[in-house]
Tab-separated table of C-alpha atoms in Angstrom:
chain	number	residue	atom	x	y	z
A	1	MET	CA	0.000	0.000	0.000
A	2	SER	CA	2.787	2.437	0.896
A	3	GLU	CA	4.502	1.803	-2.436
A	4	THR	CA	1.305	2.542	-4.349
A	5	LEU	CA	0.675	5.730	-2.395
A	6	SER	CA	4.260	6.817	-2.937
A	7	THR	CA	3.908	6.346	-6.684
A	8	ARG	CA	0.670	8.312	-6.727
A	9	ASN	CA	2.283	11.162	-4.815
A	10	LYS	CA	5.105	11.265	-7.357
A	11	ALA	CA	2.562	11.230	-10.160
A	12	LYS	CA	0.748	14.203	-8.655
A	13	MET	CA	4.049	16.065	-8.517
A	14	MET	CA	4.157	15.603	-12.283
A	15	GLY	CA	0.598	16.838	-12.675
A	16	LEU	CA	-0.545	13.319	-13.634
A	17	ASP	CA	-2.800	11.180	-11.492
A	18	SER	CA	-1.517	7.608	-11.698
A	19	ALA	CA	-5.099	6.392	-11.437
A	20	LYS	CA	-5.602	7.657	-14.993
A	21	LEU	CA	-2.764	5.556	-16.380
A	22	PRO	CA	-3.380	2.221	-18.130
A	23	LYS	CA	-4.020	-0.692	-15.788
A	24	GLY	CA	-0.993	-2.528	-14.485
A	25	SER	CA	1.295	0.491	-14.797
A	26	ILE	CA	2.037	1.081	-11.099
A	27	LEU	CA	4.417	-1.871	-10.718
A	28	VAL	CA	6.035	-0.958	-14.030
A	29	HIS	CA	6.720	2.565	-12.717
A	30	LEU	CA	8.216	1.294	-9.462
A	31	LEU	CA	10.538	-1.157	-11.198
A	32	ALA	CA	11.598	1.317	-13.882
A	33	LEU	CA	12.253	4.092	-11.386
A	34	SER	CA	14.328	1.765	-9.206
A	35	VAL	CA	16.522	0.839	-12.179
A	36	MET	CA	16.740	4.427	-13.395
A	37	GLY	CA	17.578	5.708	-9.927
A	38	PHE	CA	20.408	3.195	-9.610
A	39	VAL	CA	21.868	4.303	-12.944
A	40	VAL	CA	21.734	7.960	-11.910
A	41	ILE	CA	23.457	7.223	-8.593
A	42	ALA	CA	26.118	5.154	-10.353
A	43	HIS	CA	26.680	7.999	-12.783
A	44	GLY	CA	27.780	10.174	-9.883
A	45	LYS	CA	26.247	13.523	-10.830
A	46	LEU	CA	23.473	15.117	-12.790
A	47	PRO	CA	24.295	16.651	-16.176
A	48	GLU	CA	23.447	20.197	-17.069
A	49	VAL	CA	20.068	20.677	-18.668
A	50	SER	CA	20.256	21.539	-22.352
A	51	THR	CA	19.105	25.015	-23.297
A	52	GLY	CA	18.524	24.046	-26.919
A	53	GLN	CA	21.370	26.287	-28.094
A	54	ASN	CA	22.879	24.290	-30.950
A	55	ASP	CA	22.790	24.505	-34.739
A	56	SER	CA	19.220	25.842	-34.669
A	57	PRO	CA	18.484	28.885	-32.473
A	58	ASN	CA	14.933	27.623	-31.924
A	59	ALA	CA	15.823	23.994	-31.239
A	60	PRO	CA	13.789	22.402	-28.440
A	61	PRO	CA	15.667	21.068	-25.393
A	62	ALA	CA	14.670	17.498	-26.327
A	63	PHE	CA	12.736	15.519	-28.952
A	64	TYR	CA	10.677	12.491	-27.897
A	65	ILE	CA	9.272	10.039	-30.437
A	66	LEU	CA	6.389	7.585	-30.075
A	67	GLY	CA	5.137	5.389	-32.891
A	68	ASP	CA	5.252	2.255	-35.020
A	69	SER	CA	7.408	1.184	-37.971
A	70	SER	CA	7.174	4.745	-39.283
A	71	VAL	CA	9.588	5.762	-36.491
A	72	ASP	CA	11.541	2.551	-35.778
A	73	CYS	CA	13.501	0.171	-38.007
A	74	GLY	CA	13.520	-2.608	-35.440
A	75	ASP	CA	16.068	-1.289	-32.932
A	76	ASN	CA	13.340	-0.833	-30.325
A	77	THR	CA	11.774	-4.303	-30.588
A	78	LEU	CA	13.542	-5.839	-27.601
A	79	PHE	CA	10.677	-8.157	-26.722
A	80	TYR	CA	9.160	-8.652	-30.170
A	81	PRO	CA	11.957	-9.501	-32.660
A	82	LEU	CA	10.376	-12.605	-34.190
A	83	VAL	CA	7.177	-10.889	-35.229
A	84	HIS	CA	9.097	-7.995	-36.714
A	85	SER	CA	11.384	-10.362	-38.624
A	86	SER	CA	8.452	-12.204	-40.181
A	87	LEU	CA	7.630	-9.053	-42.145
A	88	SER	CA	10.937	-7.375	-42.972
A	89	LEU	CA	14.307	-7.692	-41.321
A	90	TYR	CA	15.238	-4.413	-42.973
A	91	SER	CA	12.181	-2.172	-42.968
A	92	CYS	CA	14.243	0.956	-43.673
A	93	ASN	CA	16.810	1.920	-46.274
A	94	GLY	CA	20.055	0.419	-45.001
A	95	SER	CA	18.296	-0.572	-41.760
A	96	SER	CA	18.792	2.919	-40.359
A	97	ASP	CA	16.361	5.065	-38.389
A	98	ALA	CA	18.056	8.061	-40.015
A	99	SER	CA	15.913	7.412	-43.111
A	100	LEU	CA	12.669	8.019	-41.192
A	101	ILE	CA	10.719	11.289	-40.936
A	102	PRO	CA	11.200	12.092	-37.226
A	103	HIS	CA	14.959	11.593	-37.423
A	104	LEU	CA	15.158	13.747	-40.544
A	105	LEU	CA	13.190	16.421	-38.676
A	106	ALA	CA	15.513	16.109	-35.688
A	107	GLY	CA	18.397	16.933	-38.001
A	108	LYS	CA	16.590	20.047	-39.218
A	109	MET	CA	16.046	21.094	-35.596
A	110	GLY	CA	19.760	20.777	-34.923
A	111	MET	CA	19.144	17.905	-32.521
A	112	PRO	CA	21.591	15.031	-31.934
A	113	SER	CA	20.749	11.474	-32.950
A	114	ILE	CA	17.679	10.277	-31.032
A	115	LEU	CA	18.488	7.012	-29.263
A	116	PRO	CA	16.054	4.098	-28.925
A	117	PHE	CA	14.493	3.657	-25.493
A	118	TYR	CA	15.881	0.104	-25.301
A	119	SER	CA	19.451	1.229	-25.851
A	120	GLN	CA	22.428	1.306	-23.524
A	121	GLN	CA	21.462	4.842	-22.551
A	122	ASN	CA	18.078	3.668	-21.291
A	123	GLY	CA	17.547	4.596	-17.673
A	124	SER	CA	20.161	7.355	-17.498
A	125	ILE	CA	19.259	10.967	-16.957
A	126	ASP	CA	21.720	11.844	-19.750
A	127	GLY	CA	19.778	9.797	-22.281
A	128	ILE	CA	16.437	11.281	-21.263
A	129	LEU	CA	17.743	14.844	-21.499
A	130	ARG	CA	18.919	14.218	-25.068
A	131	GLY	CA	15.553	12.839	-26.166
A	132	LEU	CA	14.398	9.265	-26.710
A	133	ASN	CA	12.666	7.181	-29.349
A	134	PHE	CA	9.994	5.128	-27.575
A	135	GLY	CA	8.645	3.897	-30.917
A	136	SER	CA	8.583	0.216	-31.809
A	137	ALA	CA	7.962	-1.481	-35.152
A	138	GLN	CA	4.416	-2.882	-35.377
A	139	ALA	CA	3.196	-0.894	-32.360
A	140	THR	CA	-0.554	-0.260	-32.409
A	141	ILE	CA	-3.062	2.186	-30.983
A	142	MET	CA	-5.374	-0.598	-29.846
A	143	ASN	CA	-4.229	-2.996	-27.146
A	144	PRO	CA	-3.200	-6.305	-28.793
A	145	SER	CA	-5.034	-9.478	-27.838
A	146	GLY	CA	-1.684	-11.258	-27.554
A	147	GLN	CA	1.803	-10.304	-26.359
A	148	SER	CA	3.460	-10.365	-29.763
A	149	TYR	CA	3.741	-6.619	-30.283
A	150	GLN	CA	3.595	-3.331	-28.436
A	151	SER	CA	0.738	-0.887	-27.903
A	152	ILE	CA	0.694	2.876	-27.540
A	153	ASN	CA	-0.189	2.467	-23.856
A	154	GLN	CA	3.116	0.709	-23.194
A	155	GLN	CA	5.016	3.567	-24.801
A	156	LEU	CA	2.950	6.041	-22.800
A	157	ARG	CA	4.038	4.295	-19.602
A	158	GLN	CA	7.671	4.556	-20.683
A	159	VAL	CA	7.227	8.278	-21.302
A	160	PHE	CA	5.645	8.697	-17.869
A	161	ASP	CA	8.547	6.881	-16.189
A	162	SER	CA	11.080	9.043	-18.029
A	163	MET	CA	9.321	12.336	-17.302
A	164	GLN	CA	8.870	11.309	-13.680
A	165	LEU	CA	12.603	10.687	-13.372
A	166	LEU	CA	13.255	14.200	-14.670
A	167	GLN	CA	10.898	15.552	-12.033
A	168	LEU	CA	12.602	13.567	-9.273
A	169	GLN	CA	16.201	14.340	-10.271
A	170	LEU	CA	15.877	17.966	-11.387
A	171	SER	CA	14.200	20.788	-9.547
A	172	GLN	CA	10.463	20.891	-10.142
A	173	ASP	CA	10.541	24.236	-11.966
A	174	VAL	CA	13.424	23.199	-14.237
A	175	ALA	CA	11.804	19.869	-15.104
A	176	LEU	CA	8.454	21.524	-15.776
A	177	HIS	CA	9.947	24.059	-18.161
A	178	PHE	CA	12.048	21.371	-19.856
A	179	ILE	CA	9.061	19.096	-20.518
A	180	ARG	CA	6.820	21.907	-21.744
A	181	SER	CA	9.500	23.211	-24.097
A	182	SER	CA	10.334	19.801	-25.598
A	183	ILE	CA	8.720	18.347	-28.729
A	184	PHE	CA	6.739	15.091	-28.670
A	185	TYR	CA	6.157	13.273	-31.973
A	186	LEU	CA	3.330	10.733	-32.433
A	187	SER	CA	2.940	8.410	-35.434
A	188	PHE	CA	0.524	5.492	-35.053
A	189	GLY	CA	-2.343	3.736	-36.806
A	190	LYS	CA	-0.822	2.052	-39.840
A	191	ASP	CA	-0.150	-1.189	-38.024
A	192	ASP	CA	-3.634	-1.201	-36.506
A	193	TYR	CA	-5.108	-1.548	-39.989
A	194	ILE	CA	-2.468	-4.105	-40.950
A	195	ASN	CA	-2.511	-6.215	-37.788
A	196	LEU	CA	-5.978	-5.728	-36.355
A	197	TYR	CA	-8.188	-5.197	-39.364
A	198	LEU	CA	-6.815	-6.219	-42.737
A	199	ARG	CA	-5.117	-9.482	-41.789
A	200	ASN	CA	-6.913	-12.768	-41.403
A	201	ALA	CA	-8.052	-13.338	-37.816
A	202	SER	CA	-6.151	-16.625	-37.752
A	203	SER	CA	-2.780	-14.976	-38.349
A	204	SER	CA	0.126	-15.551	-35.963
A	205	SER	CA	-0.273	-12.069	-34.499
A	206	GLY	CA	-3.239	-13.265	-32.486
A	207	ALA	CA	-5.232	-10.207	-33.525
A	208	GLU	CA	-8.901	-10.374	-34.324
A	209	LYS	CA	-10.897	-8.274	-36.738
A	210	PRO	CA	-12.781	-5.667	-34.708
A	211	LYS	CA	-16.528	-6.130	-34.439
A	212	ASN	CA	-17.147	-2.631	-35.761
A	213	SER	CA	-17.871	-1.096	-39.122
A	214	ASP	CA	-14.957	0.373	-41.061
A	215	GLN	CA	-16.026	3.900	-40.107
A	216	GLU	CA	-16.516	3.006	-36.436
A	217	PHE	CA	-13.069	1.448	-36.265
A	218	SER	CA	-11.487	4.588	-37.714
A	219	HIS	CA	-13.323	6.728	-35.162
A	220	ILE	CA	-12.236	4.459	-32.294
A	221	LEU	CA	-8.588	4.781	-33.343
A	222	ALA	CA	-8.812	8.568	-33.705
A	223	ASN	CA	-10.533	8.978	-30.338
A	224	GLN	CA	-7.897	6.821	-28.671
A	225	MET	CA	-5.164	9.037	-30.121
A	226	ILE	CA	-6.903	12.082	-28.641
A	227	HIS	CA	-6.955	10.273	-25.298
A	228	VAL	CA	-3.186	9.763	-25.596
A	229	ILE	CA	-2.679	13.463	-26.329
A	230	ARG	CA	-4.696	14.291	-23.217
A	231	ASN	CA	-2.514	11.950	-21.170
A	232	LEU	CA	0.592	13.679	-22.474
A	233	TYR	CA	-0.960	17.030	-21.614
A	234	ASP	CA	-1.485	15.753	-18.065
A	235	MET	CA	2.265	15.041	-18.000
A	236	ASN	CA	2.801	18.755	-18.776
A	237	VAL	CA	3.598	18.143	-22.447
A	238	ARG	CA	2.578	21.187	-24.497
A	239	ARG	CA	4.186	20.809	-27.942
A	240	ILE	CA	3.015	17.827	-29.988
A	241	ILE	CA	3.402	16.742	-33.609
A	242	CYS	CA	0.751	14.185	-34.586
A	243	MET	CA	1.166	12.361	-37.900
A	244	GLY	CA	-1.651	10.921	-39.971
A	245	ILE	CA	-1.526	7.531	-41.703
A	246	LEU	CA	-0.046	7.163	-45.192
A	247	PRO	CA	-2.204	5.872	-48.107
A	248	LEU	CA	-2.034	2.247	-46.991
A	249	GLY	CA	-4.040	1.087	-49.998
A	250	CYS	CA	-1.152	2.154	-52.242
A	251	THR	CA	1.494	0.049	-50.478
A	252	PRO	CA	2.903	-2.956	-52.374
A	253	ARG	CA	1.456	-5.566	-50.014
A	254	MET	CA	-2.042	-4.103	-50.190
A	255	LEU	CA	-1.812	-4.001	-53.979
A	256	LEU	CA	-0.818	-7.671	-53.945
A	257	ASP	CA	-3.619	-8.643	-51.558
A	258	GLY	CA	-6.082	-6.601	-53.599
A	259	HIS	CA	-4.962	-8.309	-56.796
A	260	ASN	CA	-5.225	-11.779	-55.261
A	261	SER	CA	-8.658	-11.014	-53.864
A	262	SER	CA	-10.017	-9.648	-57.134
A	263	SER	CA	-8.473	-12.564	-59.059
A	264	THR	CA	-10.146	-15.071	-56.748
A	265	ASN	CA	-13.511	-13.354	-56.774
A	266	SER	CA	-13.774	-12.386	-60.421
A	267	ASN	CA	-11.255	-14.642	-62.221
A	268	SER	CA	-9.552	-11.538	-63.584
A	269	GLU	CA	-6.476	-11.837	-65.746
A	270	PRO	CA	-2.978	-11.235	-64.311
A	271	GLY	CA	-2.323	-7.503	-64.129
A	272	ASP	CA	-6.019	-6.666	-63.894
A	273	GLU	CA	-6.547	-4.324	-60.951
A	274	GLY	CA	-10.070	-5.673	-60.353
A	275	ASP	CA	-11.875	-3.464	-57.850
A	276	ASP	CA	-8.786	-1.344	-57.166
A	277	ASP	CA	-8.790	2.372	-57.755
A	278	VAL	CA	-7.557	2.160	-61.360
A	279	GLY	CA	-6.879	5.899	-61.585
A	280	SER	CA	-4.194	5.813	-58.909
A	281	GLY	CA	-3.480	2.094	-58.899
A	282	CYS	CA	-4.393	1.933	-55.214
A	283	VAL	CA	-6.971	-0.098	-53.300
A	284	GLU	CA	-9.675	2.485	-52.787
A	285	GLU	CA	-11.562	0.703	-50.002
A	286	ILE	CA	-8.510	0.651	-47.732
A	287	ASN	CA	-7.609	4.251	-48.487
A	288	GLU	CA	-11.145	5.345	-47.636
A	289	GLN	CA	-10.773	3.798	-44.176
A	290	VAL	CA	-7.427	5.494	-43.599
A	291	SER	CA	-8.760	8.816	-44.913
A	292	GLU	CA	-11.640	8.644	-42.453
A	293	TYR	CA	-9.194	8.168	-39.583
A	294	ASN	CA	-7.073	11.116	-40.743
A	295	LYS	CA	-10.129	13.338	-41.136
A	296	VAL	CA	-11.542	12.559	-37.691
A	297	LEU	CA	-8.162	12.909	-35.978
A	298	HIS	CA	-7.571	16.287	-37.628
A	299	GLN	CA	-11.029	17.492	-36.584
A	300	GLN	CA	-10.583	16.321	-32.999
A	301	ILE	CA	-7.191	18.027	-32.758
A	302	GLY	CA	-8.860	21.226	-33.951
A	303	LYS	CA	-11.279	20.992	-31.028
A	304	LEU	CA	-8.379	20.465	-28.627
A	305	HIS	CA	-6.868	23.792	-29.719
A	306	ALA	CA	-9.864	25.592	-28.219
A	307	GLU	CA	-10.041	23.347	-25.161
A	308	LEU	CA	-6.310	23.451	-24.351
A	309	PRO	CA	-5.181	26.933	-25.453
A	310	ASP	CA	-1.682	26.586	-23.992
A	311	ALA	CA	-1.041	23.395	-25.988
A	312	GLN	CA	0.413	23.556	-29.492
A	313	ILE	CA	-0.579	20.515	-31.525
A	314	VAL	CA	0.345	20.154	-35.191
A	315	PHE	CA	-1.307	17.560	-37.446
A	316	CYS	CA	0.718	16.411	-40.469
A	317	ASP	CA	-1.103	14.780	-43.390
A	318	VAL	CA	1.421	12.359	-44.888
A	319	TYR	CA	-1.445	10.783	-46.859
A	320	GLN	CA	-1.776	13.969	-48.882
A	321	GLY	CA	1.971	14.209	-49.456
A	322	ILE	CA	2.493	10.636	-50.669
A	323	THR	CA	-0.615	10.811	-52.855
A	324	LYS	CA	0.882	13.812	-54.657
A	325	ILE	CA	4.068	11.856	-55.303
A	326	ILE	CA	2.187	8.794	-56.595
A	327	ASN	CA	-0.023	10.877	-58.892
A	328	ASN	CA	2.933	12.774	-60.371
A	329	PRO	CA	6.074	10.694	-59.682
A	330	LYS	CA	8.364	12.151	-62.352
A	331	ARG	CA	7.862	15.658	-60.998
A	332	TYR	CA	9.416	14.533	-57.728
A	333	GLY	CA	12.100	12.288	-59.233
A	334	PHE	CA	10.480	8.841	-58.941
A	335	GLU	CA	9.772	6.146	-61.524
A	336	GLU	CA	8.304	3.136	-59.710
A	337	VAL	CA	5.189	3.806	-57.611
A	338	LYS	CA	3.828	0.284	-57.045
A	339	SER	CA	6.638	-2.208	-56.478
A	340	ALA	CA	8.833	-2.357	-53.382
A	341	CYS	CA	12.568	-1.811	-53.738
A	342	CYS	CA	13.305	-4.654	-51.332
A	343	GLY	CA	11.140	-7.770	-51.550
A	344	LEU	CA	10.174	-10.699	-53.777
A	345	GLY	CA	7.165	-11.634	-55.863
A	346	MET	CA	4.522	-9.474	-57.499
A	347	TYR	CA	5.001	-5.827	-56.486
A	348	GLY	CA	7.983	-7.073	-54.434
A	349	ALA	CA	5.411	-7.822	-51.758
A	350	ALA	CA	5.061	-11.606	-51.507
A	351	ILE	CA	8.101	-11.737	-49.205
A	352	GLY	CA	9.437	-8.805	-47.207
A	353	CYS	CA	12.961	-7.412	-47.124
A	354	LEU	CA	14.862	-10.245	-45.434
A	355	SER	CA	18.313	-9.290	-46.710
A	356	LYS	CA	20.012	-6.142	-47.971
A	357	GLU	CA	21.013	-8.120	-51.065
A	358	MET	CA	17.331	-8.266	-52.019
A	359	ALA	CA	17.181	-4.493	-52.471
A	360	CYS	CA	16.989	-2.848	-55.876
A	361	GLN	CA	19.957	-1.022	-57.384
A	362	GLN	CA	18.391	2.448	-57.164
A	363	ASP	CA	16.064	2.870	-54.218
A	364	SER	CA	15.892	6.595	-54.997
A	365	SER	CA	13.651	5.825	-57.990
A	366	HIS	CA	11.128	3.872	-55.865
A	367	VAL	CA	8.317	5.260	-53.739
A	368	TRP	CA	8.177	2.120	-51.582
A	369	TRP	CA	11.049	0.456	-49.754
A	370	ASP	CA	9.300	-2.733	-48.615
A	371	LEU	CA	5.786	-4.069	-47.994
A	372	TYR	CA	4.392	-1.002	-46.241
A	373	ASN	CA	7.176	1.564	-45.807
A	374	PRO	CA	8.282	4.387	-48.129
A	375	THR	CA	11.879	4.962	-49.182
A	376	LYS	CA	14.177	7.557	-47.704
A	377	GLY	CA	13.591	9.696	-50.800
A	378	VAL	CA	9.877	9.907	-50.037
A	379	ASN	CA	10.484	10.453	-46.333
A	380	SER	CA	12.903	13.269	-47.144
A	381	LEU	CA	10.263	15.063	-49.217
A	382	LEU	CA	7.701	14.576	-46.453
A	383	ALA	CA	10.132	15.862	-43.819
A	384	ASP	CA	10.959	18.909	-45.963
A	385	SER	CA	7.271	19.657	-46.483
A	386	ALA	CA	6.452	19.156	-42.809
A	387	TRP	CA	9.312	21.489	-41.945
A	388	ASN	CA	8.620	24.441	-44.244
A	389	GLY	CA	5.711	23.582	-46.566
A	390	PHE	CA	7.801	22.685	-49.636
A	391	PRO	CA	7.815	20.932	-52.078
A	392	LEU	CA	4.570	19.046	-51.305
A	393	SER	CA	2.721	22.111	-49.960
A	394	ARG	CA	1.773	22.576	-46.323
A	395	ILE	CA	0.989	19.050	-45.198
A	396	CYS	CA	1.141	20.176	-41.545
A	397	ARG	CA	-1.615	22.271	-39.989
A	398	PRO	CA	-2.153	24.794	-38.497
A	399	THR	CA	1.588	25.539	-38.768
A	400	THR	CA	4.706	23.998	-40.232
A	401	ILE	CA	7.220	22.409	-37.852
A	402	GLN	CA	9.597	25.303	-38.446
A	403	GLU	CA	6.873	27.777	-37.484
A	404	LEU	CA	6.053	25.688	-34.422
A	405	LEU	CA	9.632	26.035	-33.212
A	406	SER	CA	10.010	29.713	-34.067
A	407	THR	CA	6.756	30.814	-32.447
A	408	SER	CA	6.604	28.425	-29.511
A	409	THR	CA	9.638	29.434	-27.483
A	410	THR	CA	8.028	32.336	-25.658
A	411	THR	CA	4.660	30.615	-25.546
A	412	ALA	CA	6.138	27.519	-23.939
A	413	ALA	CA	8.011	29.644	-21.423
A	414	ALA	CA	4.830	31.488	-20.491
A	415	ALA	CA	2.951	28.211	-20.229
A	416	ALA	CA	5.611	26.803	-17.936
A	417	ALA	CA	4.998	29.660	-15.520
A	418	ALA	CA	1.238	29.150	-15.594
A	419	PRO	CA	-0.630	26.870	-13.185
A	420	VAL	CA	-0.992	23.282	-14.335
A	421	SER	CA	-4.435	22.669	-15.782
A	422	HIS	CA	-6.115	19.317	-16.278
A	423	PRO	CA	-8.524	18.543	-19.127
A	424	PRO	CA	-11.703	16.674	-18.253
A	425	THR	CA	-11.427	12.893	-18.421
């Protein structure tokens, strides 16, 4: 009982009631804090808190990343390597997180390399002050029915533990300002449609198709993301980048599944797109589901702006950006918009990227790297557009990432001096 009360008192110091956290998190917090505390003691002293004064004058003190395979190449899958390997051993160009959007953005911010949570720096105050990538390949918004992959709630617990350590090891005012001035990046949802909706219920993931309509499922996912944003707000987070889902129906594996399905149902000839969206070559039904999620999430974030005026939340529509590239590939320097650079079979999607030797000679000409992930070339264009609105127009709203940094410094400082407010649950 005393341990539970102690944890709750620490949570209240952070402005977060532990009773609001996902079930089963109390013991996780106690264990994590014990390990983290030992590392800090062994380190001997606390490092100086970064002021964000590096290559970019508006750089945040730290950059924290949460997400799925759109933010992690497999380095953060400590407990789930087999499931990840069954899809692609190399889900990024050269198996490097540096090819992913958040890490490209970190470079633009003048931030150092963002380390995975499950790295050697895990548990040290130094690692937390530099920023962490809590993301894990195949992570989902919905809680999985099995233990084969991670959920957003698990990452949220890790964030809570890390922010709580800052509060315990730094002065309360310094930690509060640090957290409110830092940037938190969220990118989820793709693997929910892959693992929980579009796969057969008898797959090895143990996931079951939700007993909801397509539209209801999209709304459930979007509402859960809003709940996560509220939880982060309760942890005193004030600057959030929330990414939408890419056009999943245009990915090589979905094109393959769509072709196989239409061939089975209508005996269409090889190469016939069947019920696919012939204009874009994408599976329209899947893209409609993803578009609904993006639309609802964007609308709900708009409502949060009025409800939480001291929070700055940017929504980035990667669906819009990739669609522009697919519809006009040559304009942006691409040639192949359907087949994966690394994979085997039709569309390079029958087998994932299991070896670097499987990769194509020029990945820069491909939109897709493997079954579901874009190449570094596409991610670079998306990162550029998220940063300053070019060349794919302003995919981030209501501001670009660059504008978020340049206009948020004084706002975040003012917010840090304001009383902590709590949104309704």
